[in-house]
Short mmCIF file of C-alpha atoms and ligand atoms in Angstrom, two decimals:
data_model
loop_
_atom_site.label_atom_id
_atom_site.label_comp_id
_atom_site.label_asym_id
_atom_site.label_seq_id
_atom_site.Cartn_x
_atom_site.Cartn_y
_atom_site.Cartn_z
CA UNK A 1 15.88 9.04 41.23
CA UNK A 2 12.65 9.37 39.29
CA UNK A 3 12.46 12.90 38.01
CA UNK A 4 9.28 14.79 37.29
CA UNK A 5 9.53 16.42 33.86
CA UNK A 6 6.94 19.10 33.18
CA UNK A 7 5.80 18.96 29.55
CA UNK A 8 5.02 22.62 28.99
CA UNK A 9 2.75 22.42 25.94
CA UNK A 10 0.96 25.72 26.43
CA UNK A 11 1.00 28.24 23.59
CA UNK A 12 1.35 31.54 25.41
CA UNK A 13 4.70 32.96 26.50
CA UNK A 14 3.37 34.60 29.67
CA UNK A 15 1.35 31.53 30.61
CA UNK A 16 4.40 29.33 30.07
CA UNK A 17 6.62 31.49 32.26
CA UNK A 18 3.94 31.75 34.96
CA UNK A 19 3.36 27.98 35.12
CA UNK A 20 7.06 27.12 34.94
CA UNK A 21 7.88 29.59 37.69
CA UNK A 22 5.11 28.32 39.96
CA UNK A 23 6.01 24.66 39.37
CA UNK A 24 9.80 25.03 39.51
CA UNK A 25 10.19 23.91 43.15
CA UNK A 26 8.08 20.82 42.47
CA UNK A 27 9.74 19.56 39.26
CA UNK A 28 13.16 18.35 38.07
CA UNK A 29 13.14 19.40 34.40
CA UNK A 30 11.02 21.13 31.77
CA UNK A 31 10.30 19.79 28.28
CA UNK A 32 9.03 22.06 25.54
CA UNK A 33 8.27 21.26 21.93
CA UNK A 34 6.61 22.63 18.85
CA UNK A 35 3.46 24.01 20.54
CA UNK A 36 5.34 26.51 22.72
CA UNK A 37 8.39 27.08 20.50
CA UNK A 38 6.25 27.86 17.45
CA UNK A 39 3.92 30.09 19.44
CA UNK A 40 6.45 32.00 21.52
CA UNK A 41 9.65 31.65 19.48
CA UNK A 42 12.83 29.80 20.37
CA UNK A 43 13.82 32.66 22.68
CA UNK A 44 11.44 31.17 25.26
CA UNK A 45 14.11 28.55 25.87
CA UNK A 46 16.56 31.13 27.20
CA UNK A 47 13.89 32.59 29.47
CA UNK A 48 12.95 29.16 30.86
CA UNK A 49 16.60 28.19 31.27
CA UNK A 50 16.93 31.03 33.77
CA UNK A 51 14.92 28.90 36.21
CA UNK A 52 18.01 26.70 36.49
CA UNK A 53 16.27 23.44 35.61
CA UNK A 54 17.32 21.11 32.79
CA UNK A 55 15.44 22.08 29.63
CA UNK A 56 14.60 19.37 27.11
CA UNK A 57 13.90 20.15 23.44
CA UNK A 58 11.16 17.82 22.23
CA UNK A 59 11.51 18.41 18.49
CA UNK A 60 11.63 14.66 17.73
CA UNK A 61 14.41 15.42 15.27
CA UNK A 62 14.08 13.08 12.29
CA UNK A 63 16.10 14.15 9.27
CA UNK A 64 19.31 13.39 7.40
CA UNK A 65 22.47 13.71 9.51
CA UNK A 66 23.48 17.14 8.20
CA UNK A 67 20.06 18.65 8.84
CA UNK A 68 19.91 17.01 12.28
CA UNK A 69 23.24 18.65 13.11
CA UNK A 70 21.96 22.05 12.00
CA UNK A 71 18.77 21.65 14.06
CA UNK A 72 20.65 20.52 17.17
CA UNK A 73 23.14 23.39 16.93
CA UNK A 74 20.17 25.79 17.11
CA UNK A 75 18.68 23.83 20.01
CA UNK A 76 21.80 24.01 22.17
CA UNK A 77 22.59 27.61 21.22
CA UNK A 78 19.08 28.49 22.46
CA UNK A 79 19.84 27.19 25.95
CA UNK A 80 18.46 23.65 25.97
CA UNK A 81 20.30 20.92 27.86
CA UNK A 82 18.87 17.93 25.99
CA UNK A 83 17.30 17.06 22.66
CA UNK A 84 14.87 14.31 21.67
CA UNK A 85 15.37 12.57 18.32
CA UNK A 86 13.52 9.92 16.36
CA UNK A 87 15.54 6.79 15.73
CA UNK A 88 13.82 5.58 12.58
CA UNK A 89 15.93 7.71 10.20
CA UNK A 90 18.81 5.44 11.21
CA UNK A 91 22.01 5.37 13.25
CA UNK A 92 23.86 8.05 11.29
CA UNK A 93 21.01 10.53 11.85
CA UNK A 94 20.93 9.71 15.56
CA UNK A 95 24.71 10.00 15.77
CA UNK A 96 24.47 13.55 14.42
CA UNK A 97 22.16 14.49 17.30
CA UNK A 98 24.26 12.66 19.90
CA UNK A 99 27.46 14.35 18.73
CA UNK A 100 25.88 17.81 18.76
CA UNK A 101 24.41 17.19 22.22
CA UNK A 102 27.63 15.89 23.72
CA UNK A 103 29.69 18.68 22.13
CA UNK A 104 27.57 21.09 24.19
CA UNK A 105 27.62 19.02 27.38
CA UNK A 106 24.02 18.01 26.73
CA UNK A 107 22.04 14.81 26.30
CA UNK A 108 20.20 13.08 23.46
CA UNK A 109 17.16 10.84 23.93
CA UNK A 110 15.68 8.60 21.23
CA UNK A 111 11.97 7.78 20.91
CA UNK A 112 11.78 3.98 21.24
CA UNK A 113 8.02 3.55 21.43
CA UNK A 114 5.21 6.10 21.59
CA UNK A 115 2.36 6.22 24.07
CA UNK A 116 -0.79 6.70 21.97
CA UNK A 117 -2.88 3.78 20.62
CA UNK A 118 -1.95 4.32 16.97
CA UNK A 119 1.76 4.14 17.78
CA UNK A 120 1.53 0.37 17.55
CA UNK A 121 1.04 0.64 13.79
CA UNK A 122 4.79 1.13 13.38
CA UNK A 123 6.36 0.98 16.87
CA UNK A 124 5.84 -2.81 17.06
CA UNK A 125 7.21 -6.11 15.77
CA UNK A 126 10.72 -5.61 17.08
CA UNK A 127 11.08 -1.98 15.98
CA UNK A 128 11.44 -0.53 19.53
CA UNK A 129 13.98 -3.25 20.29
CA UNK A 130 15.99 -2.29 17.18
CA UNK A 131 15.77 1.36 18.21
CA UNK A 132 17.27 0.41 21.59
CA UNK A 133 20.18 -1.20 19.73
CA UNK A 134 20.68 2.10 17.88
CA UNK A 135 20.74 3.91 21.24
CA UNK A 136 23.54 1.60 22.37
CA UNK A 137 25.42 1.88 19.05
CA UNK A 138 25.29 5.67 18.92
CA UNK A 139 25.99 6.43 22.57
CA UNK A 140 22.66 8.20 23.05
CA UNK A 141 21.76 8.89 26.66
CA UNK A 142 18.39 7.19 26.86
CA UNK A 143 14.99 6.49 25.39
CA UNK A 144 11.41 7.70 25.44
CA UNK A 145 9.07 4.82 26.34
CA UNK A 146 5.31 4.73 26.98
CA UNK A 147 3.85 5.08 30.49
CA UNK A 148 0.64 3.74 28.95
CA UNK A 149 2.31 0.31 28.51
CA UNK A 150 4.37 -0.50 31.62
CA UNK A 151 5.05 -4.03 30.38
CA UNK A 152 6.77 -2.54 27.34
CA UNK A 153 8.82 -0.21 29.54
CA UNK A 154 9.98 -3.28 31.50
CA UNK A 155 10.93 -5.06 28.26
CA UNK A 156 12.85 -2.07 26.92
CA UNK A 157 14.60 -1.55 30.28
CA UNK A 158 15.99 -5.06 29.97
CA UNK A 159 17.57 -3.99 26.67
CA UNK A 160 19.00 -0.60 27.55
CA UNK A 161 20.27 -1.34 31.06
CA UNK A 162 21.37 1.78 32.93
CA UNK A 163 20.62 4.28 30.17
CA UNK A 164 17.79 6.62 31.12
CA UNK A 165 14.11 6.12 30.35
CA UNK A 166 11.84 9.16 30.18
CA UNK A 167 8.19 8.17 30.06
CA UNK A 168 5.22 10.20 28.81
CA UNK A 169 1.56 9.21 29.01
CA UNK A 170 0.92 9.68 32.73
CA UNK A 171 -2.33 11.35 33.73
CA UNK A 172 -4.18 12.63 30.66
CA UNK A 173 -3.30 9.53 28.62
CA UNK A 174 -4.11 7.13 31.46
CA UNK A 175 -0.66 6.07 32.67
CA UNK A 176 -0.40 5.43 36.42
CA UNK A 177 2.53 7.19 38.15
CA UNK A 178 2.61 4.63 40.98
CA UNK A 179 3.18 1.84 38.46
CA UNK A 180 5.56 3.63 36.10
CA UNK A 181 7.77 5.63 38.49
CA UNK A 182 9.74 2.62 39.79
CA UNK A 183 10.55 1.60 36.20
CA UNK A 184 11.85 4.87 34.79
CA UNK A 185 14.23 7.77 35.37
CA UNK A 186 11.76 10.49 34.47
CA UNK A 187 7.98 10.86 34.39
CA UNK A 188 6.89 13.29 31.67
CA UNK A 189 3.61 14.99 32.65
CA UNK A 190 1.84 17.69 30.66
CA UNK A 191 -1.89 18.37 30.83
CA UNK A 192 -2.35 16.87 34.30
CA UNK A 193 -0.13 19.69 35.59
CA UNK A 194 -0.39 22.67 33.24
CA UNK A 195 -4.12 22.12 32.72
CA UNK A 196 -4.91 22.14 36.45
CA UNK A 197 -6.38 25.20 38.16
CA UNK A 198 -3.37 25.15 40.51
CA UNK A 199 -0.46 23.81 38.46
CA UNK A 200 2.01 23.90 41.36
CA UNK A 201 -0.34 21.85 43.55
CA UNK A 202 -0.88 19.40 40.69
CA UNK A 203 2.89 19.01 40.32
CA UNK A 204 3.27 18.58 44.08
CA UNK A 205 0.87 15.63 43.93
CA UNK A 206 3.63 13.69 42.13
CA UNK A 207 6.02 14.12 45.06
CA UNK A 208 5.41 10.58 46.40
CA UNK A 209 6.63 9.16 43.10
CA UNK A 210 9.82 11.24 42.93
CA UNK A 211 12.36 8.98 44.55
O1 LIG B 1 0.81 14.55 29.70
P1 LIG B 1 0.34 14.91 28.31
O2 LIG B 1 -0.36 13.80 27.63
O3 LIG B 1 -0.44 16.20 28.29
O4 LIG B 1 1.64 15.27 27.46
C1 LIG B 1 2.58 14.31 27.12
C2 LIG B 1 3.74 14.94 26.42
O5 LIG B 1 4.65 13.92 26.05
C3 LIG B 1 3.39 15.67 25.13
O6 LIG B 1 4.32 16.74 24.96
C4 LIG B 1 3.62 14.63 24.06
O7 LIG B 1 3.95 15.21 22.83
C5 LIG B 1 4.81 13.87 24.64
N1 LIG B 1 4.90 12.47 24.22
C6 LIG B 1 3.83 11.62 24.36
O8 LIG B 1 2.80 11.97 24.91
N2 LIG B 1 3.94 10.35 23.88
C7 LIG B 1 5.06 9.85 23.31
O9 LIG B 1 5.08 8.70 22.92
C8 LIG B 1 6.17 10.69 23.21
C9 LIG B 1 6.10 11.97 23.74
C10 LIG B 1 7.32 12.68 23.85
O10 LIG B 1 7.60 13.44 24.74
O11 LIG B 1 8.24 12.36 22.96
C11 LIG B 1 9.51 12.86 23.10
#
């Protein structure tokens, strides 16, 4: 299965609920992060969760273990089913997120490599590979890997095996769904869907890539 994950980075509560509702039949999960949570409040998570789709918290949690635990407790209490963490703070920080996620029956994903050009400043020279080792060590459920660099997704897949890969960078950032979908478990798409005049139709256009 290659899921379609709607990245709902709008900053209005009503707009978010309208787009999510319209797209719900065409998507497999919703990801929200700081743009919507800061604009609408964390309560938006509970409202979106009512759609019955998995809801991923993209807060790229990156603190000491105790603070990560406190953040993740809020995330899962709010109704999310998964959290995304940064791996660079180290395995103990990731473990805090994994333990909180699993205690709530949820999942934890670790950013292994980012999709934008400047990401290569630090996500290079063996760092993503080391982050994949941390995913294995901590029991995290999968990684975030860039749809803008399919060859890197292939390389990281060889390291993480059957753990899940969620991949952003399709559409607005230039990633090609036909190329990336066979390599990953989830395509993360934001502007190409929520920025379209007809968001549901834009989401439906990804149907051929949802296996
Ligand atoms: O399709 P877009 O470009 O409008 O949105 C992509 C979303 O994925 C947006 O929410 C980004 O913050 C996020 N993202 C990336 O674009 N690149 C990354 O490397 C990582 C993420 C992400 O989701 O990290 C968890």
